[in-house]
Amino acid sequence: MCLSACGSVKYNVDYGGKKSSFDNARDSYAAGSKVTLYYSIIATDTDYSFYVDGEKINPDYEESKGYIIKFTMPEHDITVSVESRNSMEYIPEEDESGKFTLSYDSFDGGGPEYTVEIEDDSLLDYEIAKKYYSENHAEEDGSSYAVSIVFTGLKTGSTAVTISARSPVGINYDEVYRADTDENLNVNMTLLNTTEYD
């Protein structure tokens, strides 16, 4: 009797505004049920990490289905989140002022925090901003958001820039770029190397 009653209780899943990215995703599952999600929107040269309530899940992979995330639904509401990182390319955005933007993903409750170190800070200035994907992020746990780092040229020259990502539950790494500022203060950045840490 208890097992039957308990098994019928459903708990909600918060996808941080990215439910549509998961095939076979439902809003809720019965406690104790085996959940299988498919993540097929996969970009080239991008690393993906998946988390259930902040704990990393090691997914399976099939060519026809993409990443396969499996877990047992606990007796409480949970958060499912994905962290993506372009392992080979940056995502540049330039405006008429010649600024240069690097974009990353993170999420509340353990997602990576990004810091910037400029070897010669007389050449460049920067600003960091984040934008949530979900309008209801304040009421959600583990909400995903984009992090934008905008670089502005101050004078002509080249310098090294290190972007550090640190997370208690995700990927930890440093990216080293060469930043070049031309005579018009247009900024261009080239990824030199990436170092991952345990």
C-alpha positions as protocol buffer text, in pm:
chain_id: "A"
residue {
  index: 1
  type: MET
  ca { x: 0 y: 0 z: 0 }
}
residue {
  index: 2
  type: CYS
  ca { x: 272 y: 247 z: 102 }
}
residue {
  index: 3
  type: LEU
  ca { x: 490 y: 166 z: -197 }
}
residue {
  index: 4
  type: SER
  ca { x: 200 y: 213 z: -433 }
}
residue {
  index: 5
  type: ALA
  ca { x: 95 y: 543 z: -277 }
}
residue {
  index: 6
  type: CYS
  ca { x: 448 y: 677 z: -251 }
}
residue {
  index: 7
  type: GLY
  ca { x: 526 y: 587 z: -610 }
}
residue {
  index: 8
  type: SER
  ca { x: 235 y: 797 z: -735 }
}
residue {
  index: 9
  type: VAL
  ca { x: 369 y: 1119 z: -584 }
}
residue {
  index: 10
  type: LYS
  ca { x: 529 y: 1337 z: -850 }
}
residue {
  index: 11
  type: TYR
  ca { x: 795 y: 1603 z: -804 }
}
residue {
  index: 12
  type: ASN
  ca { x: 885 y: 1890 z: -1033 }
}
residue {
  index: 13
  type: VAL
  ca { x: 1196 y: 1932 z: -1249 }
}
residue {
  index: 14
  type: ASP
  ca { x: 1341 y: 2279 z: -1309 }
}
residue {
  index: 15
  type: TYR
  ca { x: 1543 y: 2289 z: -1633 }
}
residue {
  index: 16
  type: GLY
  ca { x: 1660 y: 2647 z: -1583 }
}
residue {
  index: 17
  type: GLY
  ca { x: 1464 y: 2767 z: -1883 }
}
residue {
  index: 18
  type: LYS
  ca { x: 1615 y: 2503 z: -2114 }
}
residue {
  index: 19
  type: LYS
  ca { x: 1351 y: 2229 z: -2105 }
}
residue {
  index: 20
  type: SER
  ca { x: 1315 y: 2243 z: -2483 }
}
residue {
  index: 21
  type: SER
  ca { x: 1682 y: 2147 z: -2517 }
}
residue {
  index: 22
  type: PHE
  ca { x: 1612 y: 1805 z: -2363 }
}
residue {
  index: 23
  type: ASP
  ca { x: 1424 y: 1547 z: -2568 }
}
residue {
  index: 24
  type: ASN
  ca { x: 1174 y: 1340 z: -2368 }
}
residue {
  index: 25
  type: ALA
  ca { x: 1169 y: 1596 z: -2083 }
}
residue {
  index: 26
  type: ARG
  ca { x: 865 y: 1622 z: -1857 }
}
residue {
  index: 27
  type: ASP
  ca { x: 772 y: 1880 z: -1595 }
}
residue {
  index: 28
  type: SER
  ca { x: 747 y: 1619 z: -1319 }
}
residue {
  index: 29
  type: TYR
  ca { x: 821 y: 1254 z: -1241 }
}
residue {
  index: 30
  type: ALA
  ca { x: 707 y: 1007 z: -981 }
}
residue {
  index: 31
  type: ALA
  ca { x: 951 y: 952 z: -697 }
}
residue {
  index: 32
  type: GLY
  ca { x: 1164 y: 645 z: -761 }
}
residue {
  index: 33
  type: SER
  ca { x: 1102 y: 641 z: -1135 }
}
residue {
  index: 34
  type: LYS
  ca { x: 1391 y: 594 z: -1377 }
}
residue {
  index: 35
  type: VAL
  ca { x: 1433 y: 914 z: -1578 }
}
residue {
  index: 36
  type: THR
  ca { x: 1603 y: 922 z: -1918 }
}
residue {
  index: 37
  type: LEU
  ca { x: 1668 y: 1251 z: -2098 }
}
residue {
  index: 38
  type: TYR
  ca { x: 1828 y: 1306 z: -2438 }
}
residue {
  index: 39
  type: TYR
  ca { x: 2036 y: 1611 z: -2525 }
}
residue {
  index: 40
  type: SER
  ca { x: 2081 y: 1622 z: -2902 }
}
residue {
  index: 41
  type: ILE
  ca { x: 2151 y: 1992 z: -2968 }
}
residue {
  index: 42
  type: ILE
  ca { x: 2527 y: 1943 z: -2983 }
}
residue {
  index: 43
  type: ALA
  ca { x: 2766 y: 2197 z: -3133 }
}
residue {
  index: 44
  type: THR
  ca { x: 3104 y: 2109 z: -3281 }
}
residue {
  index: 45
  type: ASP
  ca { x: 3408 y: 2161 z: -3056 }
}
residue {
  index: 46
  type: THR
  ca { x: 3189 y: 2219 z: -2749 }
}
residue {
  index: 47
  type: ASP
  ca { x: 3221 y: 2038 z: -2416 }
}
residue {
  index: 48
  type: TYR
  ca { x: 2903 y: 1966 z: -2219 }
}
residue {
  index: 49
  type: SER
  ca { x: 2854 y: 1889 z: -1851 }
}
residue {
  index: 50
  type: PHE
  ca { x: 2520 y: 1783 z: -1698 }
}
residue {
  index: 51
  type: TYR
  ca { x: 2406 y: 1826 z: -1339 }
}
residue {
  index: 52
  type: VAL
  ca { x: 2115 y: 1702 z: -1129 }
}
residue {
  index: 53
  type: ASP
  ca { x: 2077 y: 1915 z: -815 }
}
residue {
  index: 54
  type: GLY
  ca { x: 2435 y: 2036 z: -863 }
}
residue {
  index: 55
  type: GLU
  ca { x: 2583 y: 1685 z: -885 }
}
residue {
  index: 56
  type: LYS
  ca { x: 2759 y: 1600 z: -1209 }
}
residue {
  index: 57
  type: ILE
  ca { x: 2609 y: 1323 z: -1423 }
}
residue {
  index: 58
  type: ASN
  ca { x: 2828 y: 1120 z: -1657 }
}
residue {
  index: 59
  type: PRO
  ca { x: 2606 y: 1071 z: -1962 }
}
residue {
  index: 60
  type: ASP
  ca { x: 2608 y: 795 z: -2221 }
}
residue {
  index: 61
  type: TYR
  ca { x: 2621 y: 890 z: -2587 }
}
residue {
  index: 62
  type: GLU
  ca { x: 2458 y: 757 z: -2903 }
}
residue {
  index: 63
  type: GLU
  ca { x: 2501 y: 909 z: -3249 }
}
residue {
  index: 64
  type: SER
  ca { x: 2127 y: 907 z: -3318 }
}
residue {
  index: 65
  type: LYS
  ca { x: 2018 y: 1044 z: -2977 }
}
residue {
  index: 66
  type: GLY
  ca { x: 2307 y: 1254 z: -2853 }
}
residue {
  index: 67
  type: TYR
  ca { x: 2389 y: 1259 z: -2481 }
}
residue {
  index: 68
  type: ILE
  ca { x: 2177 y: 1029 z: -2264 }
}
residue {
  index: 69
  type: ILE
  ca { x: 2123 y: 1145 z: -1905 }
}
residue {
  index: 70
  type: LYS
  ca { x: 1983 y: 885 z: -1663 }
}
residue {
  index: 71
  type: PHE
  ca { x: 1893 y: 919 z: -1296 }
}
residue {
  index: 72
  type: THR
  ca { x: 1637 y: 806 z: -1039 }
}
residue {
  index: 73
  type: MET
  ca { x: 1384 y: 1069 z: -937 }
}
residue {
  index: 74
  type: PRO
  ca { x: 1419 y: 1151 z: -566 }
}
residue {
  index: 75
  type: GLU
  ca { x: 1134 y: 1241 z: -332 }
}
residue {
  index: 76
  type: HIS
  ca { x: 1171 y: 1616 z: -382 }
}
residue {
  index: 77
  type: ASP
  ca { x: 1181 y: 1879 z: -656 }
}
residue {
  index: 78
  type: ILE
  ca { x: 1508 y: 1888 z: -849 }
}
residue {
  index: 79
  type: THR
  ca { x: 1709 y: 2102 z: -1088 }
}
residue {
  index: 80
  type: VAL
  ca { x: 1857 y: 1968 z: -1413 }
}
residue {
  index: 81
  type: SER
  ca { x: 2117 y: 2193 z: -1575 }
}
residue {
  index: 82
  type: VAL
  ca { x: 2370 y: 2183 z: -1855 }
}
residue {
  index: 83
  type: GLU
  ca { x: 2699 y: 2369 z: -1879 }
}
residue {
  index: 84
  type: SER
  ca { x: 2853 y: 2417 z: -2222 }
}
residue {
  index: 85
  type: ARG
  ca { x: 3198 y: 2541 z: -2308 }
}
residue {
  index: 86
  type: ASN
  ca { x: 3349 y: 2591 z: -2652 }
}
residue {
  index: 87
  type: SER
  ca { x: 3674 y: 2396 z: -2633 }
}
residue {
  index: 88
  type: MET
  ca { x: 3825 y: 2521 z: -2958 }
}
residue {
  index: 89
  type: GLU
  ca { x: 3679 y: 2860 z: -3039 }
}
residue {
  index: 90
  type: TYR
  ca { x: 3572 y: 3175 z: -2864 }
}
residue {
  index: 91
  type: ILE
  ca { x: 3241 y: 3343 z: -2946 }
}
residue {
  index: 92
  type: PRO
  ca { x: 3337 y: 3689 z: -3071 }
}
residue {
  index: 93
  type: GLU
  ca { x: 3110 y: 3986 z: -3100 }
}
residue {
  index: 94
  type: GLU
  ca { x: 3229 y: 4322 z: -3225 }
}
residue {
  index: 95
  type: ASP
  ca { x: 3050 y: 4655 z: -3236 }
}
residue {
  index: 96
  type: GLU
  ca { x: 3125 y: 4978 z: -3414 }
}
residue {
  index: 97
  type: SER
  ca { x: 3357 y: 5080 z: -3132 }
}
residue {
  index: 98
  type: GLY
  ca { x: 3583 y: 4781 z: -3194 }
}
residue {
  index: 99
  type: LYS
  ca { x: 3503 y: 4611 z: -2864 }
}
residue {
  index: 100
  type: PHE
  ca { x: 3542 y: 4235 z: -2835 }
}
residue {
  index: 101
  type: THR
  ca { x: 3315 y: 4000 z: -2639 }
}
residue {
  index: 102
  type: LEU
  ca { x: 3374 y: 3649 z: -2503 }
}
residue {
  index: 103
  type: SER
  ca { x: 3060 y: 3457 z: -2402 }
}
residue {
  index: 104
  type: TYR
  ca { x: 3024 y: 3168 z: -2157 }
}
residue {
  index: 105
  type: ASP
  ca { x: 2748 y: 2973 z: -1982 }
}
residue {
  index: 106
  type: SER
  ca { x: 2691 y: 2920 z: -1610 }
}
residue {
  index: 107
  type: PHE
  ca { x: 2411 y: 2854 z: -1360 }
}
residue {
  index: 108
  type: ASP
  ca { x: 2313 y: 2943 z: -1005 }
}
residue {
  index: 109
  type: GLY
  ca { x: 2413 y: 2710 z: -723 }
}
residue {
  index: 110
  type: GLY
  ca { x: 2755 y: 2593 z: -836 }
}
residue {
  index: 111
  type: GLY
  ca { x: 2806 y: 2707 z: -1194 }
}
residue {
  index: 112
  type: PRO
  ca { x: 3148 y: 2844 z: -1286 }
}
residue {
  index: 113
  type: GLU
  ca { x: 3252 y: 3195 z: -1193 }
}
residue {
  index: 114
  type: TYR
  ca { x: 3478 y: 3374 z: -1439 }
}
residue {
  index: 115
  type: THR
  ca { x: 3769 y: 3605 z: -1361 }
}
residue {
  index: 116
  type: VAL
  ca { x: 3996 y: 3802 z: -1594 }
}
residue {
  index: 117
  type: GLU
  ca { x: 4368 y: 3872 z: -1570 }
}
residue {
  index: 118
  type: ILE
  ca { x: 4528 y: 4109 z: -1823 }
}
residue {
  index: 119
  type: GLU
  ca { x: 4907 y: 4099 z: -1837 }
}
residue {
  index: 120
  type: ASP
  ca { x: 4932 y: 4463 z: -1951 }
}
residue {
  index: 121
  type: ASP
  ca { x: 4618 y: 4637 z: -1829 }
}
residue {
  index: 122
  type: SER
  ca { x: 4723 y: 4965 z: -1989 }
}
residue {
  index: 123
  type: LEU
  ca { x: 4617 y: 4815 z: -2327 }
}
residue {
  index: 124
  type: LEU
  ca { x: 4273 y: 4683 z: -2236 }
}
residue {
  index: 125
  type: ASP
  ca { x: 3978 y: 4740 z: -2008 }
}
residue {
  index: 126
  type: TYR
  ca { x: 3689 y: 4498 z: -1956 }
}
residue {
  index: 127
  type: GLU
  ca { x: 3342 y: 4458 z: -1807 }
}
residue {
  index: 128
  type: ILE
  ca { x: 3164 y: 4139 z: -1700 }
}
residue {
  index: 129
  type: ALA
  ca { x: 2785 y: 4104 z: -1728 }
}
residue {
  index: 130
  type: LYS
  ca { x: 2544 y: 3815 z: -1692 }
}
residue {
  index: 131
  type: LYS
  ca { x: 2199 y: 3762 z: -1841 }
}
residue {
  index: 132
  type: TYR
  ca { x: 1954 y: 3492 z: -1732 }
}
residue {
  index: 133
  type: TYR
  ca { x: 1786 y: 3276 z: -1995 }
}
residue {
  index: 134
  type: SER
  ca { x: 1465 y: 3251 z: -1788 }
}
residue {
  index: 135
  type: GLU
  ca { x: 1257 y: 3554 z: -1693 }
}
residue {
  index: 136
  type: ASN
  ca { x: 1154 y: 3372 z: -1374 }
}
residue {
  index: 137
  type: HIS
  ca { x: 1508 y: 3298 z: -1260 }
}
residue {
  index: 138
  type: ALA
  ca { x: 1454 y: 3458 z: -917 }
}
residue {
  index: 139
  type: GLU
  ca { x: 1194 y: 3192 z: -832 }
}
residue {
  index: 140
  type: GLU
  ca { x: 1398 y: 2904 z: -976 }
}
residue {
  index: 141
  type: ASP
  ca { x: 1688 y: 2700 z: -840 }
}
residue {
  index: 142
  type: GLY
  ca { x: 1992 y: 2644 z: -1059 }
}
residue {
  index: 143
  type: SER
  ca { x: 1885 y: 2893 z: -1326 }
}
residue {
  index: 144
  type: SER
  ca { x: 2117 y: 2913 z: -1626 }
}
residue {
  index: 145
  type: TYR
  ca { x: 2265 y: 3240 z: -1748 }
}
residue {
  index: 146
  type: ALA
  ca { x: 2509 y: 3375 z: -2003 }
}
residue {
  index: 147
  type: VAL
  ca { x: 2828 y: 3552 z: -1897 }
}
residue {
  index: 148
  type: SER
  ca { x: 2966 y: 3820 z: -2132 }
}
residue {
  index: 149
  type: ILE
  ca { x: 3314 y: 3966 z: -2095 }
}
residue {
  index: 150
  type: VAL
  ca { x: 3350 y: 4281 z: -2306 }
}
residue {
  index: 151
  type: PHE
  ca { x: 3701 y: 4412 z: -2381 }
}
residue {
  index: 152
  type: THR
  ca { x: 3773 y: 4771 z: -2482 }
}
residue {
  index: 153
  type: GLY
  ca { x: 4100 y: 4885 z: -2638 }
}
residue {
  index: 154
  type: LEU
  ca { x: 4291 y: 5162 z: -2461 }
}
residue {
  index: 155
  type: LYS
  ca { x: 4602 y: 5184 z: -2678 }
}
residue {
  index: 156
  type: THR
  ca { x: 4778 y: 4997 z: -2957 }
}
residue {
  index: 157
  type: GLY
  ca { x: 4966 y: 4678 z: -2869 }
}
residue {
  index: 158
  type: SER
  ca { x: 4941 y: 4311 z: -2773 }
}
residue {
  index: 159
  type: THR
  ca { x: 4907 y: 4141 z: -2438 }
}
residue {
  index: 160
  type: ALA
  ca { x: 4811 y: 3808 z: -2282 }
}
residue {
  index: 161
  type: VAL
  ca { x: 4468 y: 3766 z: -2124 }
}
residue {
  index: 162
  type: THR
  ca { x: 4374 y: 3476 z: -1895 }
}
residue {
  index: 163
  type: ILE
  ca { x: 4012 y: 3377 z: -1837 }
}
residue {
  index: 164
  type: SER
  ca { x: 3972 y: 3153 z: -1531 }
}
residue {
  index: 165
  type: ALA
  ca { x: 3659 y: 2943 z: -1470 }
}
residue {
  index: 166
  type: ARG
  ca { x: 3612 y: 2797 z: -1122 }
}
residue {
  index: 167
  type: SER
  ca { x: 3322 y: 2584 z: -1000 }
}
residue {
  index: 168
  type: PRO
  ca { x: 3278 y: 2353 z: -698 }
}
residue {
  index: 169
  type: VAL
  ca { x: 3080 y: 2107 z: -911 }
}
residue {
  index: 170
  type: GLY
  ca { x: 3177 y: 2176 z: -1273 }
}
residue {
  index: 171
  type: ILE
  ca { x: 3473 y: 2217 z: -1503 }
}
residue {
  index: 172
  type: ASN
  ca { x: 3769 y: 2423 z: -1381 }
}
residue {
  index: 173
  type: TYR
  ca { x: 3999 y: 2567 z: -1645 }
}
residue {
  index: 174
  type: ASP
  ca { x: 4210 y: 2858 z: -1764 }
}
residue {
  index: 175
  type: GLU
  ca { x: 4200 y: 2997 z: -2117 }
}
residue {
  index: 176
  type: VAL
  ca { x: 4492 y: 3208 z: -2238 }
}
residue {
  index: 177
  type: TYR
  ca { x: 4432 y: 3453 z: -2523 }
}
residue {
  index: 178
  type: ARG
  ca { x: 4651 y: 3694 z: -2715 }
}
residue {
  index: 179
  type: ALA
  ca { x: 4473 y: 4028 z: -2737 }
}
residue {
  index: 180
  type: ASP
  ca { x: 4571 y: 4266 z: -3018 }
}
residue {
  index: 181
  type: THR
  ca { x: 4461 y: 4629 z: -3032 }
}
residue {
  index: 182
  type: ASP
  ca { x: 4517 y: 4815 z: -3359 }
}
residue {
  index: 183
  type: GLU
  ca { x: 4567 y: 5186 z: -3422 }
}
residue {
  index: 184
  type: ASN
  ca { x: 4189 y: 5239 z: -3426 }
}
residue {
  index: 185
  type: LEU
  ca { x: 4159 y: 5060 z: -3088 }
}
residue {
  index: 186
  type: ASN
  ca { x: 3981 y: 4764 z: -3248 }
}
residue {
  index: 187
  type: VAL
  ca { x: 4031 y: 4457 z: -3030 }
}
residue {
  index: 188
  type: ASN
  ca { x: 4092 y: 4106 z: -3162 }
}
residue {
  index: 189
  type: MET
  ca { x: 4159 y: 3801 z: -2944 }
}
residue {
  index: 190
  type: THR
  ca { x: 4312 y: 3465 z: -3035 }
}
residue {
  index: 191
  type: LEU
  ca { x: 4287 y: 3158 z: -2811 }
}
residue {
  index: 192
  type: LEU
  ca { x: 4636 y: 3021 z: -2745 }
}
residue {
  index: 193
  type: ASN
  ca { x: 4575 y: 2735 z: -2502 }
}
residue {
  index: 194
  type: THR
  ca { x: 4337 y: 2585 z: -2246 }
}
residue {
  index: 195
  type: THR
  ca { x: 4440 y: 2414 z: -1922 }
}
residue {
  index: 196
  type: GLU
  ca { x: 4190 y: 2210 z: -1721 }
}
residue {
  index: 197
  type: TYR
  ca { x: 4218 y: 2146 z: -1347 }
}
residue {
  index: 198
  type: ASP
  ca { x: 4069 y: 1880 z: -1120 }
}
